[in-house]
mmCIF file of C-alpha atoms in Angstrom:
data_model
loop_
_atom_site.group_PDB
_atom_site.id
_atom_site.type_symbol
_atom_site.label_atom_id
_atom_site.label_comp_id
_atom_site.label_asym_id
_atom_site.label_seq_id
_atom_site.Cartn_x
_atom_site.Cartn_y
_atom_site.Cartn_z
ATOM 1 C CA UNK A 1 86.596 74.971 84.746
ATOM 2 C CA UNK A 2 90.395 75.038 85.029
ATOM 3 C CA UNK A 3 92.216 74.469 88.311
ATOM 4 C CA UNK A 4 93.321 78.061 88.724
ATOM 5 C CA UNK A 5 89.818 79.431 88.029
ATOM 6 C CA UNK A 6 88.664 77.645 91.179
ATOM 7 C CA UNK A 7 91.211 79.642 93.213
ATOM 8 C CA UNK A 8 91.411 83.021 91.470
ATOM 9 C CA UNK A 9 88.884 85.546 92.756
ATOM 10 C CA UNK A 10 86.482 86.985 90.160
ATOM 11 C CA UNK A 11 87.791 89.902 88.108
ATOM 12 C CA UNK A 12 85.449 92.340 89.834
ATOM 13 C CA UNK A 13 87.127 91.528 93.169
ATOM 14 C CA UNK A 14 90.343 93.247 92.025
ATOM 15 C CA UNK A 15 90.474 96.571 93.821
ATOM 16 C CA UNK A 16 92.975 99.113 92.483
ATOM 17 C CA UNK A 17 94.107 101.807 94.872
ATOM 18 C CA UNK A 18 92.764 105.314 94.335
ATOM 19 C CA UNK A 19 95.446 107.827 93.283
ATOM 20 C CA UNK A 20 95.345 109.420 96.750
ATOM 21 C CA UNK A 21 95.827 105.989 98.386
ATOM 22 C CA UNK A 22 98.705 105.167 96.040
ATOM 23 C CA UNK A 23 100.420 108.453 96.902
ATOM 24 C CA UNK A 24 99.836 107.904 100.621
ATOM 25 C CA UNK A 25 101.472 104.456 100.495
ATOM 26 C CA UNK A 26 104.487 105.912 98.671
ATOM 27 C CA UNK A 27 104.859 108.717 101.203
ATOM 28 C CA UNK A 28 104.611 106.258 104.089
ATOM 29 C CA UNK A 29 107.247 103.986 102.539
ATOM 30 C CA UNK A 30 109.655 106.868 101.912
ATOM 31 C CA UNK A 31 109.117 108.472 105.325
ATOM 32 C CA UNK A 32 111.950 106.556 107.109
ATOM 33 C CA UNK A 33 114.440 107.555 104.398
ATOM 34 C CA UNK A 34 116.434 110.717 105.017
ATOM 35 C CA UNK A 35 116.764 112.855 101.890
ATOM 36 C CA UNK A 36 120.353 113.139 100.726
ATOM 37 C CA UNK A 37 121.368 109.715 102.041
ATOM 38 C CA UNK A 38 121.787 106.611 99.852
ATOM 39 C CA UNK A 39 118.476 105.064 98.812
ATOM 40 C CA UNK A 40 118.370 101.338 98.098
ATOM 41 C CA UNK A 41 115.623 99.078 96.771
ATOM 42 C CA UNK A 42 115.695 95.257 96.881
ATOM 43 C CA UNK A 43 114.563 93.338 93.787
ATOM 44 C CA UNK A 44 113.606 89.658 93.778
ATOM 45 C CA UNK A 45 111.356 89.343 90.700
ATOM 46 C CA UNK A 46 110.855 91.402 87.552
ATOM 47 C CA UNK A 47 112.688 94.408 88.999
ATOM 48 C CA UNK A 48 115.842 92.266 88.680
ATOM 49 C CA UNK A 49 115.695 91.723 84.917
ATOM 50 C CA UNK A 50 113.561 94.718 83.973
ATOM 51 C CA UNK A 51 114.139 97.469 86.518
ATOM 52 C CA UNK A 52 112.808 100.273 84.247
ATOM 53 C CA UNK A 53 114.190 102.917 86.610
ATOM 54 C CA UNK A 54 117.461 104.841 86.861
ATOM 55 C CA UNK A 55 120.043 103.569 89.337
ATOM 56 C CA UNK A 56 123.725 104.222 89.904
ATOM 57 C CA UNK A 57 124.803 100.995 91.621
ATOM 58 C CA UNK A 58 123.635 97.374 91.692
ATOM 59 C CA UNK A 59 124.795 94.420 93.805
ATOM 60 C CA UNK A 60 123.781 90.823 94.392
ATOM 61 C CA UNK A 61 122.253 90.744 97.873
ATOM 62 C CA UNK A 62 120.563 88.366 100.290
ATOM 63 C CA UNK A 63 117.790 89.078 102.747
ATOM 64 C CA UNK A 64 116.962 86.841 105.682
ATOM 65 C CA UNK A 65 113.523 86.197 107.125
ATOM 66 C CA UNK A 66 111.709 86.199 103.758
ATOM 67 C CA UNK A 67 111.534 83.977 100.688
ATOM 68 C CA UNK A 68 110.003 84.550 97.241
ATOM 69 C CA UNK A 69 106.785 82.753 96.373
ATOM 70 C CA UNK A 70 104.167 82.872 93.599
ATOM 71 C CA UNK A 71 101.227 84.157 95.642
ATOM 72 C CA UNK A 72 99.929 87.298 93.937
ATOM 73 C CA UNK A 73 97.424 87.223 91.070
ATOM 74 C CA UNK A 74 98.475 89.465 88.188
ATOM 75 C CA UNK A 75 95.514 90.833 86.221
ATOM 76 C CA UNK A 76 97.478 93.331 84.109
ATOM 77 C CA UNK A 77 101.225 92.707 83.820
ATOM 78 C CA UNK A 78 101.255 88.876 83.547
ATOM 79 C CA UNK A 79 97.577 88.082 83.104
ATOM 80 C CA UNK A 80 94.180 89.565 82.395
ATOM 81 C CA UNK A 81 91.149 90.216 84.609
ATOM 82 C CA UNK A 82 89.543 86.985 83.356
ATOM 83 C CA UNK A 83 92.712 84.876 83.261
ATOM 84 C CA UNK A 84 95.175 86.125 85.871
ATOM 85 C CA UNK A 85 98.741 84.960 86.064
ATOM 86 C CA UNK A 86 100.816 84.644 89.218
ATOM 87 C CA UNK A 87 103.763 86.801 90.248
ATOM 88 C CA UNK A 88 106.164 86.754 93.148
ATOM 89 C CA UNK A 89 105.946 88.273 96.573
ATOM 90 C CA UNK A 90 108.116 87.968 99.669
ATOM 91 C CA UNK A 91 106.625 85.673 102.307
ATOM 92 C CA UNK A 92 107.954 85.264 105.842
ATOM 93 C CA UNK A 93 110.596 82.637 106.519
ATOM 94 C CA UNK A 94 113.801 81.518 104.878
ATOM 95 C CA UNK A 95 115.993 83.791 102.816
ATOM 96 C CA UNK A 96 116.020 85.316 99.345
ATOM 97 C CA UNK A 97 118.804 86.243 96.987
ATOM 98 C CA UNK A 98 118.208 89.123 94.612
ATOM 99 C CA UNK A 99 119.624 92.471 93.578
ATOM 100 C CA UNK A 100 119.848 95.687 95.515
ATOM 101 C CA UNK A 101 119.831 98.931 93.502
ATOM 102 C CA UNK A 102 120.948 102.368 94.644
ATOM 103 C CA UNK A 103 118.930 105.299 93.317
ATOM 104 C CA UNK A 104 120.626 108.700 93.388
ATOM 105 C CA UNK A 105 119.062 110.793 96.184
ATOM 106 C CA UNK A 106 118.013 113.547 93.765
ATOM 107 C CA UNK A 107 116.064 111.009 91.672
ATOM 108 C CA UNK A 108 114.336 109.045 94.433
ATOM 109 C CA UNK A 109 110.938 110.744 94.226
ATOM 110 C CA UNK A 110 110.779 110.574 90.421
ATOM 111 C CA UNK A 111 112.026 106.980 90.160
ATOM 112 C CA UNK A 112 109.919 105.702 93.038
ATOM 113 C CA UNK A 113 106.817 107.208 91.407
ATOM 114 C CA UNK A 114 107.573 105.009 88.366
ATOM 115 C CA UNK A 115 108.132 101.930 90.510
ATOM 116 C CA UNK A 116 104.992 102.603 92.563
ATOM 117 C CA UNK A 117 102.746 102.856 89.499
ATOM 118 C CA UNK A 118 104.130 99.535 88.280
ATOM 119 C CA UNK A 119 104.168 97.577 91.541
ATOM 120 C CA UNK A 120 101.574 99.060 93.875
ATOM 121 C CA UNK A 121 98.420 99.739 91.806
ATOM 122 C CA UNK A 122 96.494 97.014 93.611
ATOM 123 C CA UNK A 123 98.204 97.314 96.982
ATOM 124 C CA UNK A 124 99.646 93.834 96.554
ATOM 125 C CA UNK A 125 102.663 94.534 98.725
ATOM 126 C CA UNK A 126 103.639 95.945 102.091
ATOM 127 C CA UNK A 127 106.806 97.945 101.432
ATOM 128 C CA UNK A 128 109.292 97.339 104.269
ATOM 129 C CA UNK A 129 112.819 98.404 105.024
ATOM 130 C CA UNK A 130 114.942 95.265 105.336
ATOM 131 C CA UNK A 131 118.600 94.480 105.841
ATOM 132 C CA UNK A 132 120.294 93.248 102.666
ATOM 133 C CA UNK A 133 123.627 91.482 102.915
ATOM 134 C CA UNK A 134 126.220 92.194 100.234
ATOM 135 C CA UNK A 135 129.334 90.289 101.253
ATOM 136 C CA UNK A 136 130.291 91.671 104.675
ATOM 137 C CA UNK A 137 128.253 94.848 104.189
ATOM 138 C CA UNK A 138 124.685 95.387 105.431
ATOM 139 C CA UNK A 139 122.515 97.713 103.367
ATOM 140 C CA UNK A 140 119.079 98.888 104.470
ATOM 141 C CA UNK A 141 116.734 98.703 101.460
ATOM 142 C CA UNK A 142 113.068 99.044 100.646
ATOM 143 C CA UNK A 143 111.497 95.714 99.639
ATOM 144 C CA UNK A 144 108.011 94.642 98.573
ATOM 145 C CA UNK A 145 106.704 92.045 101.051
ATOM 146 C CA UNK A 146 103.366 90.256 100.941
ATOM 147 C CA UNK A 147 100.095 92.021 101.667
ATOM 148 C CA UNK A 148 97.761 89.176 102.572
ATOM 149 C CA UNK A 149 94.830 91.593 102.755
ATOM 150 C CA UNK A 150 95.028 92.745 99.134
ATOM 151 C CA UNK A 151 92.435 91.625 96.608
ATOM 152 C CA UNK A 152 95.066 89.757 94.581
ATOM 153 C CA UNK A 153 96.599 87.646 97.342
ATOM 154 C CA UNK A 154 96.455 83.989 96.289
ATOM 155 C CA UNK A 155 97.814 82.333 99.396
ATOM 156 C CA UNK A 156 99.369 78.902 99.157
ATOM 157 C CA UNK A 157 97.855 77.190 96.140
ATOM 158 C CA UNK A 158 98.071 73.566 95.045
ATOM 159 C CA UNK A 159 101.040 73.169 92.712
ATOM 160 C CA UNK A 160 98.714 72.176 89.831
ATOM 161 C CA UNK A 161 96.908 75.523 90.062
ATOM 162 C CA UNK A 162 100.220 77.432 90.170
ATOM 163 C CA UNK A 163 101.520 75.563 87.121
ATOM 164 C CA UNK A 164 98.334 76.152 85.131
ATOM 165 C CA UNK A 165 98.179 79.872 85.966
ATOM 166 C CA UNK A 166 101.830 80.419 85.050
ATOM 167 C CA UNK A 167 101.638 78.253 81.908
ATOM 168 C CA UNK A 168 98.452 79.772 80.470
ATOM 169 C CA UNK A 169 98.236 83.468 81.423
ATOM 170 C CA UNK A 170 99.660 86.486 79.589
ATOM 171 C CA UNK A 171 99.388 90.231 80.113
ATOM 172 C CA UNK A 172 100.848 93.625 79.217
ATOM 173 C CA UNK A 173 104.447 92.495 79.894
ATOM 174 C CA UNK A 174 104.028 89.087 78.254
ATOM 175 C CA UNK A 175 103.294 85.509 79.309
ATOM 176 C CA UNK A 176 103.490 84.518 82.957
ATOM 177 C CA UNK A 177 105.834 81.657 82.030
ATOM 178 C CA UNK A 178 108.393 84.213 80.733
ATOM 179 C CA UNK A 179 108.248 85.843 84.165
ATOM 180 C CA UNK A 180 109.038 82.488 85.745
ATOM 181 C CA UNK A 181 111.974 81.753 83.451
#
């Protein structure tokens, strides 16, 4: 048995959200946003190099109070149900540099539906509105922070298990090691 198989929950433990639950989480996340105002989303992982959504502005940004960490099992995008990979989430503490994207207000619902289907199928994240710092400017943006109660939360793993999972898993979007690099 490999190191990561000791830590990864069995495939049947993965619990995708029902369509109604997925929609409810999207509505809750968008609720604080006022239609017609700028909409920003913070990217710290694959949304940086493969956003796959329409945006009209992008800036390097920093958030404080969170750092990126490989703590979410990926059973589709960077792994399989039997051999999950690991992907990033935002954990409390520290800071994180990433990209902040502005989505045109008229496209928010359509583009966020795309993002939600990609990022939130298993409820791996708690979407939160955070302050992003771009030079002297502060931008309020939606970010995907850790959901420790989701079925794919890995917690803090021994480095050997992290290395093995990232080195050996592959999914719909390719090998987990490509995600890392």
